[in-house]
Each structure stands twice: as structure tokens, then as C-alpha cells.
Amino acid sequence: MNYLPLTETDRQEMLADLGVKNFEDLIRVIPEKLRLKDLNLPSGTNELDLTRELRELSAGNQSTAQALSFLGGGYYEHFIPSIINHVISRSEFYTAYTPYQAEASQGTLQTIFEYQSMIAELTGMDISNASNYDGASATAEAALLALRHTGRNKVLVARTLHPEYRETIRTYCFGSHFDIVDVPFDAAGKLDQAALVSLLKDDVAALIVASPNFLGLVEDFEGVAKKVHDAGALFIMSVNPLSLGLFKSPGEWGADIAVGEGQSLGIPMSLGGPGLGFFAVKKELLRKIPGRLVGMTKDRNGHRCFALTLQAREQHIRREKAGSNICTNHALLALAASVYLAAMGKEGLRKVAEYNVRSSVYLREQLAKIKGFEVPFKGSVFNEFVLKSAKKSPTEIVQKLQAQNIFAGLELGEFYPELKDSLLVCATETKTKAELDRFIDAMRAVS
Amino acid sequence: MNQNVSLIFEKSRPGKRGFSIPEKHFSDLDVKALVEPNLLRKQSAELPSVSEPEIVRHFVTLSQKNFSVDTNFYPLGSCTMKYNPKLNEDVARFEGFAQLHPYQPEETIQGALNLMFDLEGALKEITGMDRFTLQPAAGAHGELAGMMLVKAYHDSRKDFKRTQVIVPDSSHGTNPASAALFGFSVVTVKSDERGRVNLAELKKLVGPETACLMLTNPNTLGLFEDEIQQIQKAVHDAGGLLYYDGANMNALLGLARPGDMGFDIVHLNLHKTFSTPHGGGGPGAGPVGVKERLVPFLPAPLVDKKDGKYVLNYDIPQSIGRLRSFYGNFGMLIRAYTFIRRHGREGLNQTSRDAILNANYVKKKVEKHFVVPHAEFCMHEFVAQAVKQNDLGVHATDIAKRLLDFGFHAPTIYFPLIVPEAMMIEPTESESKETLDKFVDAMNVIADEAVDFPDRLRQAPFTLIISRPDDVLAARQPVLTFKDYQAAEHLHLQNQPVGVPVHVE
């Protein structure tokens, strides 16, 4: 095995050094009854044959590189600048671990510090942690933070928050006395403000909303933060960070916590993982934030440097008293996001966001003109929207377009029964006008 | 010596750009007319404006300020810092894997589901468990799933009194944190003088309130819990479950299986035993395996095979629910699967054999100078103590820092918590005898230095880009963003020695 440096001679010498005859003598401590005779697995495969086999297996998928995909719903096909893969392929980054030894990890530590800075900027928050696993688990941890912080037992969740995030919050709260209550959406597909007011009682720890919401709408949250704060609760926003190149940040809306999925920031979709959970808060919640934090400090010579800090919040110090159990996070994807944000900069990020808006609005308008389709929710969108099909079922549309190598969109019925006639359709900067027109023609043909 | 790299924000100049995107498409559409004006951002995010070559040099220069497995021996105990095969990286980047949307129709992701199905099969065989969920993103995430499974199982039997989770005092911090996060009360069982779970005490602790015992085997001292059969019986007789923290699975491939030891739930850290890279802190993957009686509670969806097709099975009525979006860290699953297939049965077994041999070899060679608390063969790692050195005013942390000067990453220090001045050393199977010999030489030189030049150790390291950071300052005056830094006068380098450049590219 070419990954194993010990030679047979090494092994024999080392065993002799240890004063034993064979390897078995080293593991006599394992009771005989528990010793495994052999693994029932095939023998190893050489690199060339395995590469061939796995390439063939990968070809058994129809990737979005081959198909024309209009799928969104929390994970998006975006342009990824070449430099990102080159940077995260530096094995000094990807084969290191959590920077416990600051002197030997300044590279990782500084990149995390820069990541924290950029996420704080983007979200309009004061502090970001070093990352969570994904948008869903970050949102669930935000709910737990609010429950702990307020000592209350109920969390209000907009029904337009990603259905899988809502399920994750429920799972995280399973077995507890915590109550997760959905806030419905109104006829415009937005947070039902009247319902919110009636639910916002003094047992509520937080309101969690999404922007853009799962129906693709960017909502106006003017006044929401005040209502939530007046009730003594926290305002949590789960956002698509790429949209923040153009749209108001959670900070501007008065949110206390901003979380979300950072996959849009230069991370390949990879069937839904690994992505990037981000978690940012206002200063007041500094000591409640889960996960790692990197701070700038001085070394003994007075030079600025970086180190993990405020570790007294964390599991390896506080054990059962820790606020979260997170240890391994998604640092390498945080690095990818940092490179993406550095490359895009303020201007590039706005331009990409605008491209998404233009693409999706164009597509929405053109599809709405086709007889048989309509757009039930008319509000502002970032890169996806709901398309209702009056005649053909979404399943039929999806199947017919799949035959033409097009992924038409996400069928909404399984998430929202009342939207069983609708698709969630997404168009990002990856689509040219010609591709949108090809899709529009295909849709016209099946309508 | 100071070779600080300026922050990316400090490299920003108006007019520079690092991006290239099509800008003419739909340029006839005015965005201001397409969205409600009140939704637009007023304060723009102050992201840096930097050109592409500068960005690349920035990050590549930073990468060189790291120790990593590819550049240094990295014996960080309990973390299994083994070689990360390059083939795994290439395969995970195959277009047919990397560019899959999670909501694509099942027929279009058969290859991916096939891989997940086969990976699950291999993990079942390796651990002796009946089914796995591949969903958890990390070990601690797997532990959380495990705690939920424990609760769901007892609840399904209307056994609502089981509120306690027992953990050894040597356990990983994530164990009690996961149990507590999920609302269990944590009961600690002491280790005995042999460094194992104190069986007599455990027997006193288990009872009708015991939900489960969380155990790492080999434990964090690198010792196999040789009374596992009796432990298993004690917990199961009391009606509790056994949870296996798979952080140390690298010791057991093809040698023994947690399933055969009686564990009901197992998590694996694919980023440890199965070589997916640690990424400077992640991503990892923490699949959770269970015995038959716990299968009904696994998170949905599971990957099943039906009529020759792979399907995502959401029909799990008693499922605890999902722990995250989508199906797991698929990119990591590809890497782990590739690792398993490259090794096969003999290779995996040799992996654990070499890991154990390397650990014992290093242990034997450092025993002269450092106390090793348990005089017996260890498994894949061991704990040494800087207690003799402590008497000289030198601590484990000083030895760790000095090791950096020799080009070795430090072991895990001050863990497990029950061992004073602990240095937990895990060489893994990826190191040659030559490297181990050099490491041993360094340890022994450092032991001599502790006697002759203790101050040298207290000042170490000397050869890295910084000396020891002021952790107290970092915590007292947190500077966590560039904006904080701009306002933090105490960090603005007024104390620079003359002639030392502050920022060097």
C-alpha cells in the first residue's frame, strides 16, 4: 500500500525494539472473543483502476454542467472563480486542523479573522464565528441561543423559512419543552404581520425569518425588529449572503442574529454538502455565540498576531456546561467564501447580485406571458420565484423538460401542499439570455 | 522575527478588482426599476478591492504560515492527522459529483446514491452495525444525533425516566456537551488506576434513570477498555444503551468492531479514520450507525435500493427528523469511500496495525524522559506526562511550543483532563520510522533542555513567525474583525523594535 511508509523490515525491527515477536502481542488486551478474523470487504484497488471506476460512477449522474438547471431552494449554481479552488487546494490549508497552536497556524487564523470580518460586514453584524456546518444547523443553533438567552420556551418561525431548516430546528428541540410555532405567510407570500402580532407574546424567545424567503421573495421587514424587541424577543434572520450585495443587511433591518447558508459564496453544490453555515451576532451576544472565534492580539514581542479566543464558551473547556457542542466546523469552506468575497469585492458582489435579479425577473416575466402559467406572488425577488401551472402538473413539466436535459425547477407541493400546482424556478448569473430563452421555449411547448 | 502578512483589507485600493463576470447581459434592465427601493442596501459592505494576483499571493503566503500534515509531522492526539490522499481530492472534484444539485431528480443522481449506498455498506461491515445515516456533518453532530436516537428509543418504549447520560472522566468534551445540549443530565464515571472505566463504580451508577453510556474505545488514554463486555452487560442489564464515540476507530480497523462489543450506536469521524482532510477545522463528516432496534428512528432520508434503483427513502415514520439540510457532506463521503476502496480489507487492517505499532514505538522511546502513566502496550495513541519537567518549572505547553521549533506539530496537550501535564501523541500510520526517530530525538533533546535550559523552553518557540500570543489580552479586549482592529489602539504596533519591518509580503 503506497500510503504506508513502514517497510516489512521496519515493522520487524520496531516489534523487536518493543520486545515482542509479532504484532498480535501488542493487542493481547483485546479479548479473544472480540477479535475480528477478517473484514468482509473486497481487496484494495489500484489508483488507475479506481479512478476509472469512480469516473464511470460519476458519469452515472447527470450533472448541472451537462444539464440546464433552474433548481434553487437553498442551494444554487453560481459562477466560481478559478482562484478559489487553487487557494483551498493548498495543502498547507486543507491538511491542517483547528489552529490550537497559534504560532504554527497563523495562516489559518488570519484567514478566519478575515472571514469573520467579511461576514460581519456583509450581514451588518458586529461579530461572526469561524463557521457552522450549514444553513440549517446554524439556524437551529440560533434558535437554541435565543431560548437560552431569554429563558423563554417558544420560537416563532416564518413558514417561508426553508422547510428543511424548520425541520432541523424541530429536531434540535426534540425532547425538550421548547415550542416551535410557524408564522403563516399571507396572500402575497410574505410574513403574515397580523398573525405575527397575535403570536408575539411574552413567552417568545425569537422570531426567525428568511430573506429571500423560500418562495424567492425579498421582504420588507420595516418595523418587525421593533415589534419583536418590544416583546422581549430576539430577531433572527436567515439570509442568502450573495443577495446582500444588493439588498438590505440583517443589521439594517435590526436583526440580533444573522445566520444562513454560505454555499452561494464560491462553494460547489456537491449534492448539498459540504456547504457553509455562517453565524453572526450583535455585540451583546458575544459570549453566547457558538463555535470558534479568532481574535487579534499581540505576541511577546508586541507584534500583532491571531489566536483562538473566548474558548471558555466551548465544549473542550466547559464540557456539559458549554453553550454548544460544535468542535469541527467548516473552516475550509469559510476560506473559500473569504477568497470569493475578496475577489468579488464590494463592486463585484453588487454586480453578481444584480445579474441574479435581472435574470430571474426576465425569466419570471417571460414565463408569466405563457398561457397556462402565472406568477402568484408579485414581490421583489433575488434569483428565484414561484411559477404556478394552471393546466399541467409540475411533475409532468419536470419530467418532460428532464427529457430535454433541463431541470425545470423544484416542485413545491411536497413542502407546501397549497402550492402543489407550483414550481420554484431559479436563474442565477450562470445562465445566458439564450439559455433562458431556450428554457422559455421548452416551457411554452409543455404549458 | 516577525513576518506578519497585512490583512486583505489593508491591501484594498479603490479601482482594483479581483473579479471578471459578464456585465452586458440584460444591461437594458435597470435593477432599480425591478426591486422595491426600500429593500436596497443603504450601507454597503466594506469588502476589499484587490486584484487577482494580489489575492492569490495573499492567501498563498498565508498558507505558508501553517503547519500541516503535508509539511510537518502532526501527532495531535485524538485527531488522527493522517495523510490525505490526493486521489480523494481529485475524485471529489469530478464534475459528475461536484456539480450536482441536491434537488435533482433521483434518476439523475444514481451514481451518487450508489456511492452513498456502498459507503454505508462498508461502514456497516467495518463497525458491525446494521444501518448508518450519512447525514451528520461532524463527530459532535453525530453525537447529537446519537443522543436523539437514545431518547427516541426510550420514548418509544414509554420509558420516560431515563434522563441520565454517563460519560467517563476521560471522555472527549463533546460527549458531555452533546448530551447536555440535548437536555440529558450528565453523570461522570471515574477512571480506575488502570486508566479504564471503573466498573465497580459504573455498576453503582447505572439504573432506571440511565439513558446511555458514551464511551470511546480505545479510550482517550489510548487504552483498550478490556472490560467492555462487562461494561456492556452492566449498562444493558440496567436498560441503558451504549454509545460509541468513534474518534479512535483508527485503532481497530479489521481488528475489532464496536458492534461486536455490544454498542448500540456508533459515530465515525470520516475526517479521522477515513482520511478526509481536516481543512483547518473542517468540514468533516460524522455518520452514525445503529443496531437493528434503533433503525426506525434514524434521520430521513436513507439511501435504499429498490428494484435495482437507488432511492432516497423519506418514509421513516418514527424518525428523529433531519439534522441539517439535504443528505450529508457528500464531498467528504466521496473521499472516505475512495480511501476505503484504495485500501480494501488488507489495507485497512494494515492501517490500524501500523498506527498501533508507530504509537508503541514512540511511547517506548520517550519513556526514558517522560512519565507514561500506564505501563502496558497502547493502541493507536498514548498519553505522556510532563510531570518530571513540571518540577523544573517547565510545563506541557512549553514542550509543545519547543517541538514547533523542531518542525513538529505539538501533541494534544492538557487532555484528557484527568492526567496532569498530559501530552497526547498519535503518530498515525502515515509516518515513516525515520520521522518517528527524529521526533523521538527532539523529545529527548527537549527533556534535556528542561533540565539545563528551562528558560529556553518557557520562551519557545523561536523560529516561527510569531512568539507566544497574549491569550489574556485576546479575551479581555476581543478584536474579532477588521473594524474592531481599526478601533483597537492597543494593537497598532507602537512598540515595534526599530528596523523590524512590520508587514512583509
Tab-separated table of N, CA, C and O in Angstrom, chain A residues 103-199:
chain	number	residue	atom	x	y	z
A	103	GLU	N	1.099	29.657	17.063
A	103	GLU	CA	2.368	30.006	16.408
A	103	GLU	C	2.549	29.247	15.105
A	103	GLU	O	3.229	29.721	14.192
A	104	ALA	N	1.954	28.058	15.027
A	104	ALA	CA	2.123	27.220	13.843
A	104	ALA	C	0.883	27.239	12.962
A	104	ALA	O	0.713	26.378	12.098
A	105	SER	N	0.001	28.203	13.202
A	105	SER	CA	-1.271	28.231	12.471
A	105	SER	C	-1.689	29.645	12.109
A	105	SER	O	-2.869	29.918	11.938
A	106	GLN	N	-0.721	30.554	11.991
A	106	GLN	CA	-1.096	31.943	11.708
A	106	GLN	C	-1.826	32.073	10.374
A	106	GLN	O	-2.655	32.961	10.192
A	107	GLY	N	-1.515	31.206	9.434
A	107	GLY	CA	-2.190	31.270	8.136
A	107	GLY	C	-3.678	31.025	8.274
A	107	GLY	O	-4.512	31.851	7.875
A	108	THR	N	-4.020	29.897	8.874
A	108	THR	CA	-5.428	29.577	9.092
A	108	THR	C	-6.094	30.641	9.966
A	108	THR	O	-7.200	31.097	9.677
A	109	LEU	N	-5.413	31.050	11.026
A	109	LEU	CA	-6.019	32.010	11.951
A	109	LEU	C	-6.316	33.344	11.261
A	109	LEU	O	-7.393	33.918	11.441
A	110	GLN	N	-5.366	33.826	10.476
A	110	GLN	CA	-5.624	35.108	9.805
A	110	GLN	C	-6.764	34.981	8.793
A	110	GLN	O	-7.599	35.877	8.674
A	111	THR	N	-6.815	33.856	8.075
A	111	THR	CA	-7.918	33.718	7.101
A	111	THR	C	-9.261	33.672	7.823
A	111	THR	O	-10.241	34.219	7.323
A	112	ILE	N	-9.299	33.053	8.989
A	112	ILE	CA	-10.571	33.028	9.726
A	112	ILE	C	-10.927	34.436	10.213
A	112	ILE	O	-12.084	34.856	10.136
A	113	PHE	N	-9.918	35.166	10.687
A	113	PHE	CA	-10.164	36.547	11.125
A	113	PHE	C	-10.731	37.371	9.966
A	113	PHE	O	-11.684	38.151	10.135
A	114	GLU	N	-10.153	37.187	8.793
A	114	GLU	CA	-10.648	37.935	7.629
A	114	GLU	C	-12.061	37.485	7.251
A	114	GLU	O	-12.915	38.299	6.885
A	115	TYR	N	-12.304	36.181	7.368
A	115	TYR	CA	-13.644	35.659	7.106
A	115	TYR	C	-14.647	36.284	8.078
A	115	TYR	O	-15.714	36.772	7.672
A	116	GLN	N	-14.303	36.273	9.373
A	116	GLN	CA	-15.203	36.867	10.380
A	116	GLN	C	-15.494	38.334	10.032
A	116	GLN	O	-16.640	38.795	10.153
A	117	SER	N	-14.447	39.044	9.590
A	117	SER	CA	-14.608	40.458	9.265
A	117	SER	C	-15.552	40.643	8.089
A	117	SER	O	-16.419	41.522	8.096
A	118	MET	N	-15.370	39.813	7.064
A	118	MET	CA	-16.200	39.972	5.862
A	118	MET	C	-17.651	39.590	6.126
A	118	MET	O	-18.572	40.239	5.638
A	119	ILE	N	-17.858	38.524	6.897
A	119	ILE	CA	-19.236	38.119	7.201
A	119	ILE	C	-19.917	39.194	8.059
A	119	ILE	O	-21.085	39.530	7.855
A	120	ALA	N	-19.173	39.759	8.997
A	120	ALA	CA	-19.747	40.822	9.832
A	120	ALA	C	-20.137	42.018	8.946
A	120	ALA	O	-21.225	42.579	9.088
A	121	GLU	N	-19.256	42.380	8.022
A	121	GLU	CA	-19.550	43.474	7.086
A	121	GLU	C	-20.805	43.187	6.276
A	121	GLU	O	-21.705	44.011	6.153
A	122	LEU	N	-20.809	41.999	5.704
A	122	LEU	CA	-21.879	41.633	4.783
A	122	LEU	C	-23.235	41.604	5.484
A	122	LEU	O	-24.245	42.051	4.944
A	123	THR	N	-23.259	41.072	6.699
A	123	THR	CA	-24.528	40.912	7.403
A	123	THR	C	-24.892	42.153	8.214
A	123	THR	O	-25.998	42.235	8.740
A	124	GLY	N	-23.939	43.090	8.355
A	124	GLY	CA	-24.209	44.263	9.175
A	124	GLY	C	-24.221	43.937	10.660
A	124	GLY	O	-24.830	44.646	11.459
A	125	MET	N	-23.543	42.865	11.020
A	125	MET	CA	-23.455	42.461	12.429
A	125	MET	C	-22.082	42.862	12.974
A	125	MET	O	-21.209	43.280	12.234
A	126	ASP	N	-21.904	42.682	14.286
A	126	ASP	CA	-20.624	43.057	14.893
A	126	ASP	C	-19.613	41.914	14.881
A	126	ASP	O	-18.419	42.132	14.770
A	127	ILE	N	-20.129	40.687	15.036
A	127	ILE	CA	-19.238	39.545	15.258
A	127	ILE	C	-19.733	38.348	14.461
A	127	ILE	O	-20.928	38.083	14.408
A	128	SER	N	-18.785	37.626	13.882
A	128	SER	CA	-19.112	36.362	13.224
A	128	SER	C	-18.252	35.280	13.841
A	128	SER	O	-17.109	35.537	14.222
A	129	ASN	N	-18.787	34.061	13.944
A	129	ASN	CA	-17.914	32.968	14.389
A	129	ASN	C	-17.153	32.414	13.193
A	129	ASN	O	-17.259	32.910	12.076
A	130	ALA	N	-16.365	31.350	13.449
A	130	ALA	CA	-15.486	30.807	12.416
A	130	ALA	C	-16.217	29.895	11.437
A	130	ALA	O	-15.609	29.439	10.476
A	131	SER	N	-17.489	29.621	11.653
A	131	SER	CA	-18.405	28.868	10.799
A	131	SER	C	-19.149	27.794	11.563
A	131	SER	O	-18.689	27.319	12.601
A	132	ASN	N	-20.312	27.422	11.023
A	132	ASN	CA	-21.078	26.263	11.468
A	132	ASN	C	-21.127	25.285	10.298
A	132	ASN	O	-20.504	25.531	9.276
A	133	TYR	N	-21.900	24.202	10.455
A	133	TYR	CA	-21.910	23.189	9.399
A	133	TYR	C	-22.625	23.670	8.141
A	133	TYR	O	-22.119	23.583	7.038
A	134	ASP	N	-23.835	24.146	8.315
A	134	ASP	CA	-24.632	24.545	7.153
A	134	ASP	C	-25.710	25.527	7.620
A	134	ASP	O	-25.807	25.825	8.819
A	135	GLY	N	-26.494	25.996	6.662
A	135	GLY	CA	-27.511	26.985	6.997
A	135	GLY	C	-28.540	26.451	7.978
A	135	GLY	O	-28.980	27.166	8.886
A	136	ALA	N	-28.919	25.188	7.808
A	136	ALA	CA	-29.955	24.613	8.663
A	136	ALA	C	-29.481	24.491	10.104
A	136	ALA	O	-30.171	24.908	11.043
A	137	SER	N	-28.299	23.925	10.300
A	137	SER	CA	-27.835	23.732	11.677
A	137	SER	C	-27.468	25.071	12.319
A	137	SER	O	-27.634	25.246	13.531
A	138	ALA	N	-26.990	26.029	11.529
A	138	ALA	CA	-26.706	27.354	12.081
A	138	ALA	C	-28.000	28.014	12.559
A	138	ALA	O	-28.044	28.630	13.634
A	139	THR	N	-29.061	27.856	11.778
A	139	THR	CA	-30.341	28.448	12.160
A	139	THR	C	-30.878	27.780	13.424
A	139	THR	O	-31.396	28.448	14.327
A	140	ALA	N	-30.722	26.466	13.501
A	140	ALA	CA	-31.173	25.751	14.707
A	140	ALA	C	-30.374	26.200	15.930
A	140	ALA	O	-30.934	26.390	17.014
A	141	GLU	N	-29.073	26.394	15.747
A	141	GLU	CA	-28.258	26.861	16.888
A	141	GLU	C	-28.657	28.281	17.295
A	141	GLU	O	-28.575	28.647	18.467
A	142	ALA	N	-29.071	29.074	16.324
A	142	ALA	CA	-29.535	30.427	16.649
A	142	ALA	C	-30.797	30.359	17.508
A	142	ALA	O	-30.970	31.129	18.456
A	143	ALA	N	-31.677	29.428	17.161
A	143	ALA	CA	-32.896	29.249	17.957
A	143	ALA	C	-32.530	28.859	19.389
A	143	ALA	O	-33.077	29.411	20.354
A	144	LEU	N	-31.585	27.928	19.519
A	144	LEU	CA	-31.177	27.499	20.869
A	144	LEU	C	-30.551	28.646	21.648
A	144	LEU	O	-30.788	28.806	22.845
A	145	LEU	N	-29.750	29.451	20.946
A	145	LEU	CA	-29.132	30.611	21.608
A	145	LEU	C	-30.215	31.524	22.182
A	145	LEU	O	-30.139	31.955	23.339
A	146	ALA	N	-31.232	31.797	21.369
A	146	ALA	CA	-32.298	32.704	21.810
A	146	ALA	C	-33.064	32.122	22.998
A	146	ALA	O	-33.410	32.839	23.942
A	147	LEU	N	-33.314	30.814	22.938
A	147	LEU	CA	-34.041	30.171	24.040
A	147	LEU	C	-33.242	30.282	25.340
A	147	LEU	O	-33.788	30.597	26.398
A	148	ARG	N	-31.947	30.028	25.260
A	148	ARG	CA	-31.087	30.134	26.435
A	148	ARG	C	-30.992	31.579	26.918
A	148	ARG	O	-31.089	31.873	28.093
A	149	HIS	N	-30.810	32.478	25.953
A	149	HIS	CA	-30.569	33.885	26.282
A	149	HIS	C	-31.767	34.517	26.980
A	149	HIS	O	-31.624	35.288	27.925
A	150	THR	N	-32.959	34.201	26.501
A	150	THR	CA	-34.154	34.835	27.050
A	150	THR	C	-34.771	34.031	28.198
A	150	THR	O	-35.587	34.558	28.945
A	151	GLY	N	-34.386	32.760	28.295
A	151	GLY	CA	-35.023	31.910	29.300
A	151	GLY	C	-36.471	31.594	28.970
A	151	GLY	O	-37.223	31.121	29.818
A	152	ARG	N	-36.875	31.859	27.736
A	152	ARG	CA	-38.262	31.573	27.327
A	152	ARG	C	-38.318	30.234	26.591
A	152	ARG	O	-37.284	29.613	26.374
A	153	ASN	N	-39.524	29.835	26.191
A	153	ASN	CA	-39.600	28.474	25.658
A	153	ASN	C	-40.266	28.345	24.286
A	153	ASN	O	-40.607	27.258	23.854
A	154	LYS	N	-40.465	29.483	23.619
A	154	LYS	CA	-41.149	29.386	22.322
A	154	LYS	C	-40.361	30.143	21.252
A	154	LYS	O	-39.845	31.231	21.512
A	155	VAL	N	-40.279	29.547	20.072
A	155	VAL	CA	-39.647	30.233	18.951
A	155	VAL	C	-40.652	30.320	17.806
A	155	VAL	O	-41.292	29.327	17.453
A	156	LEU	N	-40.814	31.520	17.280
A	156	LEU	CA	-41.689	31.702	16.114
A	156	LEU	C	-40.840	31.599	14.850
A	156	LEU	O	-39.790	32.230	14.746
A	157	VAL	N	-41.317	30.797	13.920
A	157	VAL	CA	-40.559	30.573	12.691
A	157	VAL	C	-41.453	30.863	11.498
A	157	VAL	O	-42.544	30.286	11.380
A	158	ALA	N	-40.985	31.756	10.639
A	158	ALA	CA	-41.763	32.049	9.433
A	158	ALA	C	-41.917	30.759	8.633
A	158	ALA	O	-40.949	30.022	8.444
A	159	ARG	N	-43.097	30.505	8.157
A	159	ARG	CA	-43.337	29.286	7.396
A	159	ARG	C	-42.577	29.315	6.069
A	159	ARG	O	-42.391	28.299	5.413
A	160	THR	N	-42.133	30.509	5.696
A	160	THR	CA	-41.357	30.644	4.463
A	160	THR	C	-39.863	30.452	4.690
A	160	THR	O	-39.071	30.637	3.775
A	161	LEU	N	-39.467	30.109	5.927
A	161	LEU	CA	-38.080	29.685	6.128
A	161	LEU	C	-37.943	28.312	5.460
A	161	LEU	O	-38.891	27.520	5.452
A	162	HIS	N	-36.779	28.029	4.909
A	162	HIS	CA	-36.535	26.750	4.233
A	162	HIS	C	-37.144	25.582	5.031
A	162	HIS	O	-36.841	25.428	6.221
A	163	PRO	N	-37.994	24.785	4.402
A	163	PRO	CA	-38.657	23.697	5.138
A	163	PRO	C	-37.664	22.750	5.829
A	163	PRO	O	-37.955	22.245	6.917
A	164	GLU	N	-36.515	22.538	5.216
A	164	GLU	CA	-35.542	21.642	5.855
A	164	GLU	C	-34.874	22.316	7.054
A	164	GLU	O	-34.444	21.644	7.982
A	165	TYR	N	-34.790	23.633	7.044
A	165	TYR	CA	-34.269	24.340	8.221
A	165	TYR	C	-35.291	24.241	9.356
A	165	TYR	O	-34.923	24.058	10.516
A	166	ARG	N	-36.570	24.401	8.986
A	166	ARG	CA	-37.601	24.323	10.024
A	166	ARG	C	-37.601	22.938	10.659
A	166	ARG	O	-37.722	22.793	11.870
A	167	GLU	N	-37.421	21.927	9.819
A	167	GLU	CA	-37.386	20.570	10.357
A	167	GLU	C	-36.157	20.381	11.256
A	167	GLU	O	-36.226	19.716	12.293
A	168	THR	N	-35.040	20.978	10.847
A	168	THR	CA	-33.819	20.855	11.651
A	168	THR	C	-34.001	21.526	13.022
A	168	THR	O	-33.587	20.985	14.048
A	169	ILE	N	-34.648	22.684	13.029
A	169	ILE	CA	-34.911	23.358	14.312
A	169	ILE	C	-35.747	22.444	15.200
A	169	ILE	O	-35.462	22.262	16.384
A	170	ARG	N	-36.758	21.838	14.608
A	170	ARG	CA	-37.605	20.934	15.399
A	170	ARG	C	-36.806	19.750	15.930
A	170	ARG	O	-36.973	19.335	17.079
A	171	THR	N	-35.939	19.216	15.082
A	171	THR	CA	-35.122	18.080	15.534
A	171	THR	C	-34.231	18.493	16.695
A	171	THR	O	-34.149	17.785	17.701
A	172	TYR	N	-33.592	19.651	16.567
A	172	TYR	CA	-32.709	20.116	17.642
A	172	TYR	C	-33.491	20.324	18.944
A	172	TYR	O	-32.927	20.223	20.020
A	173	CYS	N	-34.759	20.643	18.818
A	173	CYS	CA	-35.566	20.900	20.015
A	173	CYS	C	-36.379	19.687	20.448
A	173	CYS	O	-37.126	19.749	21.425
A	174	PHE	N	-36.214	18.580	19.732
A	174	PHE	CA	-36.970	17.368	20.044
A	174	PHE	C	-36.619	16.910	21.461
A	174	PHE	O	-35.465	16.921	21.861
A	175	GLY	N	-37.634	16.538	22.187
A	175	GLY	CA	-37.375	16.042	23.529
A	175	GLY	C	-37.289	17.126	24.579
A	175	GLY	O	-37.177	16.849	25.759
A	176	SER	N	-37.340	18.385	24.136
A	176	SER	CA	-37.286	19.475	25.103
A	176	SER	C	-38.708	20.000	25.315
A	176	SER	O	-39.641	19.547	24.678
A	177	HIS	N	-38.815	20.965	26.199
A	177	HIS	CA	-40.130	21.569	26.404
A	177	HIS	C	-40.319	22.771	25.472
A	177	HIS	O	-41.256	23.530	25.614
A	178	PHE	N	-39.397	22.946	24.544
A	178	PHE	CA	-39.476	24.098	23.660
A	178	PHE	C	-40.573	23.910	22.606
A	178	PHE	O	-40.813	22.817	22.122
A	179	ASP	N	-41.152	25.018	22.259
A	179	ASP	CA	-42.294	25.011	21.366
A	179	ASP	C	-41.905	25.780	20.092
A	179	ASP	O	-41.473	26.929	20.178
A	180	ILE	N	-42.018	25.144	18.943
A	180	ILE	CA	-41.675	25.800	17.684
A	180	ILE	C	-42.984	26.079	16.942
A	180	ILE	O	-43.722	25.146	16.618
A	181	VAL	N	-43.285	27.346	16.729
A	181	VAL	CA	-44.575	27.724	16.150
A	181	VAL	C	-44.362	28.414	14.795
A	181	VAL	O	-43.563	29.348	14.690
A	182	ASP	N	-45.069	27.933	13.780
A	182	ASP	CA	-44.958	28.539	12.449
A	182	ASP	C	-45.759	29.836	12.375
A	182	ASP	O	-46.885	29.909	12.867
A	183	VAL	N	-45.178	30.844	11.735
A	183	VAL	CA	-45.924	32.058	11.411
A	183	VAL	C	-46.303	31.950	9.935
A	183	VAL	O	-45.420	31.811	9.087
A	184	PRO	N	-47.594	31.978	9.611
A	184	PRO	CA	-48.010	31.745	8.225
A	184	PRO	C	-47.561	32.861	7.286
A	184	PRO	O	-47.135	33.923	7.726
A	185	PHE	N	-47.660	32.582	5.972
A	185	PHE	CA	-47.442	33.658	5.006
A	185	PHE	C	-48.778	34.136	4.472
A	185	PHE	O	-49.768	33.404	4.492
A	186	ASP	N	-48.782	35.391	4.042
A	186	ASP	CA	-50.040	35.990	3.574
A	186	ASP	C	-50.238	35.740	2.079
A	186	ASP	O	-49.460	35.022	1.449
A	187	ALA	N	-51.257	36.383	1.527
A	187	ALA	CA	-51.597	36.143	0.120
A	187	ALA	C	-50.476	36.589	-0.816
A	187	ALA	O	-50.372	36.112	-1.949
A	188	ALA	N	-49.618	37.488	-0.313
A	188	ALA	CA	-48.511	37.956	-1.149
A	188	ALA	C	-47.266	37.091	-0.984
A	188	ALA	O	-46.219	37.370	-1.573
A	189	GLY	N	-47.365	36.031	-0.168
A	189	GLY	CA	-46.219	35.142	0.032
A	189	GLY	C	-45.245	35.639	1.074
A	189	GLY	O	-44.132	35.136	1.181
A	190	LYS	N	-45.664	36.637	1.839
A	190	LYS	CA	-44.776	37.245	2.824
A	190	LYS	C	-45.273	36.985	4.244
A	190	LYS	O	-46.395	36.552	4.445
A	191	LEU	N	-44.414	37.302	5.204
A	191	LEU	CA	-44.747	37.093	6.609
A	191	LEU	C	-46.100	37.734	6.937
A	191	LEU	O	-46.315	38.918	6.676
A	192	ASP	N	-46.981	36.953	7.509
A	192	ASP	CA	-48.311	37.454	7.864
A	192	ASP	C	-48.183	38.294	9.141
A	192	ASP	O	-48.078	37.773	10.237
A	193	GLN	N	-48.193	39.616	8.942
A	193	GLN	CA	-47.904	40.522	10.062
A	193	GLN	C	-48.967	40.452	11.158
A	193	GLN	O	-48.646	40.540	12.348
A	194	ALA	N	-50.214	40.268	10.750
A	194	ALA	CA	-51.291	40.194	11.756
A	194	ALA	C	-51.099	38.952	12.618
A	194	ALA	O	-51.228	38.996	13.846
A	195	ALA	N	-50.765	37.849	11.961
A	195	ALA	CA	-50.534	36.610	12.712
A	195	ALA	C	-49.337	36.781	13.649
A	195	ALA	O	-49.356	36.315	14.789
A	196	LEU	N	-48.329	37.476	13.162
A	196	LEU	CA	-47.141	37.702	13.988
A	196	LEU	C	-47.521	38.433	15.274
A	196	LEU	O	-47.139	38.025	16.369
A	197	VAL	N	-48.284	39.510	15.109
A	197	VAL	CA	-48.660	40.316	16.282
A	197	VAL	C	-49.423	39.464	17.295
A	197	VAL	O	-49.171	39.533	18.497
A	198	SER	N	-50.307	38.613	16.808
A	198	SER	CA	-51.098	37.822	17.755
A	198	SER	C	-50.259	36.735	18.434
A	198	SER	O	-50.565	36.294	19.528
A	199	LEU	N	-49.186	36.302	17.771
A	199	LEU	CA	-48.348	35.244	18.357
A	199	LEU	C	-47.247	35.780	19.269
A	199	LEU	O	-46.686	35.057	20.082
